[in-house]
PDB file of C-alpha atoms in Angstrom:
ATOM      1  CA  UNK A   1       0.000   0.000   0.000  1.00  0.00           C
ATOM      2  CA  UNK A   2       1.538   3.741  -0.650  1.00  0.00           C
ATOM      3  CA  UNK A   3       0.060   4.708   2.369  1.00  0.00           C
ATOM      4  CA  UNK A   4      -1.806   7.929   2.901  1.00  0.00           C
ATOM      5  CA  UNK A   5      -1.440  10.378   0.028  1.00  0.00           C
ATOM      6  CA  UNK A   6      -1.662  13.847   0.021  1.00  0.00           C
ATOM      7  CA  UNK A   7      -1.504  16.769  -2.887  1.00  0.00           C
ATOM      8  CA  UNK A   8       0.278  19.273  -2.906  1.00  0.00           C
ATOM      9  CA  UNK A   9       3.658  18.613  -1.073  1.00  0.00           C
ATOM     10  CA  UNK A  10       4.068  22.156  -0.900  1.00  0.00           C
ATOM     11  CA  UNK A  11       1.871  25.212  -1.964  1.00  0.00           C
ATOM     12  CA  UNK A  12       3.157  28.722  -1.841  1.00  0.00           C
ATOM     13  CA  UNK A  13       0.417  31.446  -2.483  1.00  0.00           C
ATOM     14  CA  UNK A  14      -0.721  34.666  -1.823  1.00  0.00           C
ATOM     15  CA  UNK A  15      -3.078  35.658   1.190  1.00  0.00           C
ATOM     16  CA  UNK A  16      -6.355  36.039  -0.228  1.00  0.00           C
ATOM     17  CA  UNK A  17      -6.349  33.060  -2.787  1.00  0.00           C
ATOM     18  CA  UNK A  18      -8.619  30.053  -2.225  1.00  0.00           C
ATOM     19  CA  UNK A  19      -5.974  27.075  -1.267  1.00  0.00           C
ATOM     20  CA  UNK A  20      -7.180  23.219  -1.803  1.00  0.00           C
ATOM     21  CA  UNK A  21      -5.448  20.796  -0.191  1.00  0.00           C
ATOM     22  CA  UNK A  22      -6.414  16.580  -1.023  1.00  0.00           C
ATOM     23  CA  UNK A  23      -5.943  13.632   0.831  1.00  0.00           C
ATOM     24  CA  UNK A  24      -6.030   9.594  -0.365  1.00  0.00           C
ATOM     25  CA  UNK A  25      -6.465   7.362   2.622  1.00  0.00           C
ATOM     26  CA  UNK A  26      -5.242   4.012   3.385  1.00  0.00           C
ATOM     27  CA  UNK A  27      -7.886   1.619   1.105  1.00  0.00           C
ATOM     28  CA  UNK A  28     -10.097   0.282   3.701  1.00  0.00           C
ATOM     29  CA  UNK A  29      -9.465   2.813   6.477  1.00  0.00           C
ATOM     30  CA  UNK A  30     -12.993   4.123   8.118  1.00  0.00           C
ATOM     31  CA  UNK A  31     -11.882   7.426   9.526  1.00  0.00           C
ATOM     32  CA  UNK A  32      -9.910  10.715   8.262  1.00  0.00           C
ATOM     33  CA  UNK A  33      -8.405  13.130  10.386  1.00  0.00           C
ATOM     34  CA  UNK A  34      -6.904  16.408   9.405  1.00  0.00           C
ATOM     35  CA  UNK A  35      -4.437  18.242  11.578  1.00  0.00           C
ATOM     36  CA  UNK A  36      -2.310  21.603  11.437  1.00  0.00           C
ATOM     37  CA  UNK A  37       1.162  21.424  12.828  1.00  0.00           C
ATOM     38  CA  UNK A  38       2.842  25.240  14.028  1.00  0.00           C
ATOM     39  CA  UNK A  39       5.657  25.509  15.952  1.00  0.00           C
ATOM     40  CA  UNK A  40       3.695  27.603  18.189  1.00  0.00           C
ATOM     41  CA  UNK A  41       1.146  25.084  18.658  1.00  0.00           C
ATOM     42  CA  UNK A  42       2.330  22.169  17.767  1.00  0.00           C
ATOM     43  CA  UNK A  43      -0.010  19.340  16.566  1.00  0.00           C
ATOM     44  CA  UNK A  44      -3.871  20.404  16.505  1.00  0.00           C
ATOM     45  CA  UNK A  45      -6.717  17.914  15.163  1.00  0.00           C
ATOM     46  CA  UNK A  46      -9.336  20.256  12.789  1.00  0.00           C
ATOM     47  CA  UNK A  47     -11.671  17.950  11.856  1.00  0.00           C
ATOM     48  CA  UNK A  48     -12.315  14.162  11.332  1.00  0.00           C
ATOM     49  CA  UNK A  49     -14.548  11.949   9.323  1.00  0.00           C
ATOM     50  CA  UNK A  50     -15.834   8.283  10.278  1.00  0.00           C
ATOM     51  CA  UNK A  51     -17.023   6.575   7.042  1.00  0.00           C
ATOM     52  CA  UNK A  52     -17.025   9.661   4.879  1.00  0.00           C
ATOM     53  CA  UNK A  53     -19.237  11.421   7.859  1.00  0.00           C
ATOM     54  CA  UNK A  54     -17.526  14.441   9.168  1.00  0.00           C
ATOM     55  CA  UNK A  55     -17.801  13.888  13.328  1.00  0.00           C
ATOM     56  CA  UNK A  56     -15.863  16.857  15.180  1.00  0.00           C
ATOM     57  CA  UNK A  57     -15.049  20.285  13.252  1.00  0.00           C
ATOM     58  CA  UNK A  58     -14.162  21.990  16.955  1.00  0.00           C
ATOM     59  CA  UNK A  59     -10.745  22.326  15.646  1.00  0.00           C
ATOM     60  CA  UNK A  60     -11.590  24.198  12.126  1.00  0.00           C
ATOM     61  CA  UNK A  61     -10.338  27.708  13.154  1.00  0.00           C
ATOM     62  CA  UNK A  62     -12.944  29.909  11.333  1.00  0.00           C
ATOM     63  CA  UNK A  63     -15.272  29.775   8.938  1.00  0.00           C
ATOM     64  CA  UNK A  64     -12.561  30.204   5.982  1.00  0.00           C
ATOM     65  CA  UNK A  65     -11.807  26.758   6.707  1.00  0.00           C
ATOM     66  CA  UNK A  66     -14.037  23.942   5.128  1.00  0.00           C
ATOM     67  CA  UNK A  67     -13.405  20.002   4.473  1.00  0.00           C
ATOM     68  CA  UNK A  68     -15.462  17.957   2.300  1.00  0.00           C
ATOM     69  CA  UNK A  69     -14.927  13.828   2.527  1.00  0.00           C
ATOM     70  CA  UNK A  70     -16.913  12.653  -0.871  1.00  0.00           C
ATOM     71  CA  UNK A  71     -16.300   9.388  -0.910  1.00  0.00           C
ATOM     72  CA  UNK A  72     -14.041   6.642   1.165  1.00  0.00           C
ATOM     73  CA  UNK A  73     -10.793   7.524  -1.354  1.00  0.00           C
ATOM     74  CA  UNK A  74     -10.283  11.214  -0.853  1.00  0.00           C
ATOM     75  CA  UNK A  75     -11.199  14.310   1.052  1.00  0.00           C
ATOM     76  CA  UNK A  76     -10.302  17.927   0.929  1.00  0.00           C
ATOM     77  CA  UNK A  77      -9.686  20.756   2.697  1.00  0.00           C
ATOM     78  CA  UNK A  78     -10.113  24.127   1.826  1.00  0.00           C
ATOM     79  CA  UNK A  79      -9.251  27.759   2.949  1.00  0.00           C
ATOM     80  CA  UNK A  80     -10.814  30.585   1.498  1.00  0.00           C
ATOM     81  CA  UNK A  81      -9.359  33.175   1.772  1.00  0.00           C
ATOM     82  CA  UNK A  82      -6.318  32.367   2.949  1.00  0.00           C
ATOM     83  CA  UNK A  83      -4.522  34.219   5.297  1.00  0.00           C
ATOM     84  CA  UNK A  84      -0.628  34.524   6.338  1.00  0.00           C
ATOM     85  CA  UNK A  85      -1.692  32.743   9.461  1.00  0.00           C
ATOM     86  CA  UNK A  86      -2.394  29.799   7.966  1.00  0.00           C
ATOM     87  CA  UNK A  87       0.975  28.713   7.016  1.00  0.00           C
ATOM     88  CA  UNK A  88       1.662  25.361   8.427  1.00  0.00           C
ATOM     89  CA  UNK A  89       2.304  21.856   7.514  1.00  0.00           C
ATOM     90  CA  UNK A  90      -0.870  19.837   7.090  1.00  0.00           C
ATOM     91  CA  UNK A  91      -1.177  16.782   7.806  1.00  0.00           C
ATOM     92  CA  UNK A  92      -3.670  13.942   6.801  1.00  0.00           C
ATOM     93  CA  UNK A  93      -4.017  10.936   8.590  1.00  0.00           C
ATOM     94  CA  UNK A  94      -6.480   7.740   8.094  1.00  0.00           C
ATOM     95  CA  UNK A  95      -6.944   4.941  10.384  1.00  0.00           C
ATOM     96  CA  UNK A  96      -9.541   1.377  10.587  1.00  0.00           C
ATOM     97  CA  UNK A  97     -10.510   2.308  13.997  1.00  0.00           C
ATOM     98  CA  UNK A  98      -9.606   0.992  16.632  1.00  0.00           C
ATOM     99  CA  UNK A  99      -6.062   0.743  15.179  1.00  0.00           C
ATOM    100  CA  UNK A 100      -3.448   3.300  14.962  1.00  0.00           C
ATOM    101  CA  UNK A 101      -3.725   6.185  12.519  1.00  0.00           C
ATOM    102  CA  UNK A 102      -0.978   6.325   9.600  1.00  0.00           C
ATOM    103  CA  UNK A 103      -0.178   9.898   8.584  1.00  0.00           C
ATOM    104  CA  UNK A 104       0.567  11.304   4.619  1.00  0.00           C
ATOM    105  CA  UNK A 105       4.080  13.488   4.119  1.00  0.00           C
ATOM    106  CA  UNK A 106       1.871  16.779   4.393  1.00  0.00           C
ATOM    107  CA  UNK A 107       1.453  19.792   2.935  1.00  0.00           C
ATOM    108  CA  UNK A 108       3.735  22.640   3.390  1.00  0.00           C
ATOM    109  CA  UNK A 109       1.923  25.807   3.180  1.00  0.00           C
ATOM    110  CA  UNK A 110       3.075  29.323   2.953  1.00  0.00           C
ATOM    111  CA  UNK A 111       0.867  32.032   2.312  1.00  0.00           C
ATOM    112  CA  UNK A 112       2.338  35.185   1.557  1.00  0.00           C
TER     113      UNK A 112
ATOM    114  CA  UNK B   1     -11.436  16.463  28.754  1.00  0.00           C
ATOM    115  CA  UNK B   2      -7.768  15.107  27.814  1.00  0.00           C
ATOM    116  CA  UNK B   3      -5.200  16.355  28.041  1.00  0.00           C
ATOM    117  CA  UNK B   4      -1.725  15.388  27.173  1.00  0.00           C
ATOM    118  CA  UNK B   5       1.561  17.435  28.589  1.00  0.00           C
ATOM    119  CA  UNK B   6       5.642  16.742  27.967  1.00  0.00           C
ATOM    120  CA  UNK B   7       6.972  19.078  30.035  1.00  0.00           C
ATOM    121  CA  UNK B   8      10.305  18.760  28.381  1.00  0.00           C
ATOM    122  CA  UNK B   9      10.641  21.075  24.624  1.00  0.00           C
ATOM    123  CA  UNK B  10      14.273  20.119  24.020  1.00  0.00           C
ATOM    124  CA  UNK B  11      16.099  17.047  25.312  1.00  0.00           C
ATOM    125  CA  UNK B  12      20.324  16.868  24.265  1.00  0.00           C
ATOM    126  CA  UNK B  13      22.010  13.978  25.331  1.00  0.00           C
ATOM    127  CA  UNK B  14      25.117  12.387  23.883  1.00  0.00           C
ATOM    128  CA  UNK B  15      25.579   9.016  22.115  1.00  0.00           C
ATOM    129  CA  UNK B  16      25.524   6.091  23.998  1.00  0.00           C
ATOM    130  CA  UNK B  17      23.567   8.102  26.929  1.00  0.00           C
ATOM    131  CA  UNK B  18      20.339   6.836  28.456  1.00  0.00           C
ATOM    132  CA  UNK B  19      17.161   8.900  27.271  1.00  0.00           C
ATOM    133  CA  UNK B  20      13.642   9.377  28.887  1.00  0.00           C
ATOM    134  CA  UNK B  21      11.029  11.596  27.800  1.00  0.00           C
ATOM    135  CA  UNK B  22       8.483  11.944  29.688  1.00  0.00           C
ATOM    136  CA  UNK B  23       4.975  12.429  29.175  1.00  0.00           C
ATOM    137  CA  UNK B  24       1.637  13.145  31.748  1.00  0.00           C
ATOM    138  CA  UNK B  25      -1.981  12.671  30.586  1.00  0.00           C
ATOM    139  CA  UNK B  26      -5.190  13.459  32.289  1.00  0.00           C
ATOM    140  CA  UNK B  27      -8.487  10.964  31.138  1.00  0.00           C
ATOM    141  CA  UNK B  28     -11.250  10.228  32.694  1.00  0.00           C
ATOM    142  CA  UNK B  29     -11.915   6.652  31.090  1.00  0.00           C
ATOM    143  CA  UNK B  30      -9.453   3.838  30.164  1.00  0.00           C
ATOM    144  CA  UNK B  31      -6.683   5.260  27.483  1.00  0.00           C
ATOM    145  CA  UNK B  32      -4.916   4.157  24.941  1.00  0.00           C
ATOM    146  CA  UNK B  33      -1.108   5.454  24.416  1.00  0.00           C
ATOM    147  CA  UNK B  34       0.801   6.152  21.640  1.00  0.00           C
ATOM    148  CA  UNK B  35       4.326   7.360  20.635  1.00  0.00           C
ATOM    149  CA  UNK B  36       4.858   9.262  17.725  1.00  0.00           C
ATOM    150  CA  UNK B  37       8.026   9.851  16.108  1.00  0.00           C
ATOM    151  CA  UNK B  38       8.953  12.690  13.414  1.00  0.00           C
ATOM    152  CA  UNK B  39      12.600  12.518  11.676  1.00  0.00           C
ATOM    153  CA  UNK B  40      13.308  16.158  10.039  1.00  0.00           C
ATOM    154  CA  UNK B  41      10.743  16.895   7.895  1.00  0.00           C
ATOM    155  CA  UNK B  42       9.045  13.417   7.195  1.00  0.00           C
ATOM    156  CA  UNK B  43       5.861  12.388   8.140  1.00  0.00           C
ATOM    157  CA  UNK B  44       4.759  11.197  11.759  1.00  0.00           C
ATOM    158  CA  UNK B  45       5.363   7.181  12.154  1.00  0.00           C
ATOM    159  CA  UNK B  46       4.022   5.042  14.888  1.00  0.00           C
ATOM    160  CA  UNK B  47       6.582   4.380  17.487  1.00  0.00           C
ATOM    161  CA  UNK B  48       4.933   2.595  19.931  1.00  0.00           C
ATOM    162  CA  UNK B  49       1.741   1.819  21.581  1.00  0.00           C
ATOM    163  CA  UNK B  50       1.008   0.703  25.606  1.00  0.00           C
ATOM    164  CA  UNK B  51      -0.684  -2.033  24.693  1.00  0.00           C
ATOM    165  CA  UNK B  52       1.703  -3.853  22.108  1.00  0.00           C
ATOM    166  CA  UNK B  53       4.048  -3.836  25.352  1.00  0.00           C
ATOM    167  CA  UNK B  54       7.195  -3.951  22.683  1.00  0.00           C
ATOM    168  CA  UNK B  55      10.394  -2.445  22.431  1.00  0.00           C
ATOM    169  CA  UNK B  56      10.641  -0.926  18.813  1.00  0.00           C
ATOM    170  CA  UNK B  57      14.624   0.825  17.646  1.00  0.00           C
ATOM    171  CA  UNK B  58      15.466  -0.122  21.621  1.00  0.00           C
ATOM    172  CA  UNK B  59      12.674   2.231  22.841  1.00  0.00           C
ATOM    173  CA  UNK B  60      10.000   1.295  25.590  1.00  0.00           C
ATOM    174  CA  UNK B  61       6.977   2.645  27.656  1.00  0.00           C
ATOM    175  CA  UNK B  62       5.012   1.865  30.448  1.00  0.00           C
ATOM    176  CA  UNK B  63       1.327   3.018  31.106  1.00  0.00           C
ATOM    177  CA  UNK B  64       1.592   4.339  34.868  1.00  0.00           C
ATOM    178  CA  UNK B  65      -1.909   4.626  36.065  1.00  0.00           C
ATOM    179  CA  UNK B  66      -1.199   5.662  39.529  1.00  0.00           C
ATOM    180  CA  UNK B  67       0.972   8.244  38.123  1.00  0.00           C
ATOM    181  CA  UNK B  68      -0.605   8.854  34.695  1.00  0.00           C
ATOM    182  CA  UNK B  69       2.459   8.513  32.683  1.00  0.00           C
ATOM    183  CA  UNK B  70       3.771   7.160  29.934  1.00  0.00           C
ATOM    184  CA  UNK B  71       7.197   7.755  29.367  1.00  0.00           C
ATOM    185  CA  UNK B  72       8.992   7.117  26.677  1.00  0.00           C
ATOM    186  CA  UNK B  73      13.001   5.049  27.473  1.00  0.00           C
ATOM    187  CA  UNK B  74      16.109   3.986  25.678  1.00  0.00           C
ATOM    188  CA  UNK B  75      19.530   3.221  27.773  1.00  0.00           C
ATOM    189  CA  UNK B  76      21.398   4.140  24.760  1.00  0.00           C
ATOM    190  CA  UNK B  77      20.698   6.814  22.401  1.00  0.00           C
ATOM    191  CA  UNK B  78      21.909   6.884  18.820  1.00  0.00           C
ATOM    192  CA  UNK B  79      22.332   9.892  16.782  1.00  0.00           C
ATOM    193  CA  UNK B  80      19.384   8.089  14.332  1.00  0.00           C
ATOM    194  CA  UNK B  81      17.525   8.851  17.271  1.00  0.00           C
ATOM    195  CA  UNK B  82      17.184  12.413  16.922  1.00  0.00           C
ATOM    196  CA  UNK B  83      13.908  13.477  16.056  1.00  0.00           C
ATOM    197  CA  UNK B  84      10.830  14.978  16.912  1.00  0.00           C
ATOM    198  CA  UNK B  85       8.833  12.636  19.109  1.00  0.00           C
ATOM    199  CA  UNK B  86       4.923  13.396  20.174  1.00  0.00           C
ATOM    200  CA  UNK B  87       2.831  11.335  23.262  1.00  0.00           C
ATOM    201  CA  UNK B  88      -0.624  10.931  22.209  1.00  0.00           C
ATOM    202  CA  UNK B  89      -3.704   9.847  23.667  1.00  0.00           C
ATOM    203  CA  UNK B  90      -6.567   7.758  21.635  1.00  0.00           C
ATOM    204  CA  UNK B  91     -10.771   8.458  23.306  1.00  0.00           C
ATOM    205  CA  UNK B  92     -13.122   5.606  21.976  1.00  0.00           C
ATOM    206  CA  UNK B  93     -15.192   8.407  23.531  1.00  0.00           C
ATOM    207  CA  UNK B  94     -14.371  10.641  21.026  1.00  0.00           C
ATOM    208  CA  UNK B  95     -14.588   8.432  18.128  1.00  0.00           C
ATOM    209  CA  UNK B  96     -10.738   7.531  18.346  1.00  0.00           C
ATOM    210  CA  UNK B  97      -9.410  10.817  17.691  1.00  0.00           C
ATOM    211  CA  UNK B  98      -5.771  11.696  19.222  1.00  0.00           C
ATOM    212  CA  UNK B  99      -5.186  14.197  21.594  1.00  0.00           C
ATOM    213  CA  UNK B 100      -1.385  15.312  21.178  1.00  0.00           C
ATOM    214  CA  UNK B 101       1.645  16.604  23.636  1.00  0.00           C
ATOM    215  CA  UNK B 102       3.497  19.236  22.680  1.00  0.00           C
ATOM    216  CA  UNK B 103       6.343  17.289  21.516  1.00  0.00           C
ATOM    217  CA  UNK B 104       9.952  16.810  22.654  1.00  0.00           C
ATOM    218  CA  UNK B 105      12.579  17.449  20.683  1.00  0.00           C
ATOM    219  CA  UNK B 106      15.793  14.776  20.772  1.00  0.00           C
ATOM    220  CA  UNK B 107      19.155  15.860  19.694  1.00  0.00           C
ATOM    221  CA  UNK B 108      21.856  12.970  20.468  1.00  0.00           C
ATOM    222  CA  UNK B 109      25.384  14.445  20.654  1.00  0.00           C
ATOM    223  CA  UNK B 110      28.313  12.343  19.101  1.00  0.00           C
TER     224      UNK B 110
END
């Protein structure tokens, strides 16, 4: 398996712009997490889907920030606008609960 | 609510030295522990978890209830061994979702 994939490796753009950012889980993983990684806050959890259902958005930091989870292959997440702030890495993550969830490289994402 | 806390931000130790990071968690119910480990810009890996009660690259844990700790051992470090490394806590309550630490940063000296 080649794991969880995610698109783009690295986006540079310029605050304002809608940014998409895509995610492949594991085939046969049930849930889909999606987490922002500062160094000023470390790891943070923004949302999560079980079986394509999204279950906790507490972590989604405004309403600029939306995810969408289609169908059991791929999700996105999307900021619009985007906003210096948001630079981070993002990371995906999928998991067939109750087992261990397997993260993607993440997305490197500077907004300028 | 959980809540997961590594007090340390920076750990240095040279090769060959015994390393512990340590790591506190607060849960109401029954958890389930991981360790996470990030090497320089690569994605987060499983480490280990409490209840596979293994020792993976020479690392080991033990779950603490009385304590609430899980800290993370090796009596030798290697300079491999530097890397970012994150405590986390899995809720069935919450639908499985992870609740990280801050993170401790390992740099192993020659």
């Amino acid at each position: 398996d080649a794991g969880v994939i995610q698109s783009p490796r690295h986006e540079v753009t310029e605050m304002g712009q809608e940014v998409t950012l895509r995610c492949k889980p594991i085939s046969g993983h049930n849930s889909l997490f999606w987490y922002r990684q500062t160094m000023m806050r470390g790891l943070e959890l923004l949302i999560y889907f079980n079986n394509n259902v999204p279950i906790d958005d507490s972590g989604m930091p405004e309403d600029r920030f939306s995810a969408k989870m289609p169908n059991a292959s791929f999700s996105t997440l999307k900021i619009q606008p985007s906003e210096p702030r948001d630079s981070a890495v993002y990371f995906c993550a999928s998991s067939l609960v109750p087992q261990p969830q397997h993260f993607g490289d993440g997305t490197r994402l500077s907004i300028l | 609510a959980q809540r997961v806390t590594q007090p340390e931000k920076l750990l240095s130790v040279f090769k060959g030295a015994p390393v512990e990071l340590k790591c506190n968690y607060s849960y109401s119910g029954s958890p389930e522990l991981f360790w996470y480990v990030q090497y320089s810009r690569q994605r987060l890996q499983l480490l280990l978890r409490h209840i596979s009660r293994e020792s993976i690259k020479g690392f080991t844990a033990d779950l603490n209830k009385g304590e609430t700790s899980f800290h993370l051992k090796k009596p030798f470090a290697q300079e491999e061994d530097s890397a970012m490394y994150y405590c986390a806590l899995q809720s069935k309550a919450a639908g499985n979702k992870l609740t990280f630490g801050g993170g401790t940063r390992v740099l192993v000296k020659p």
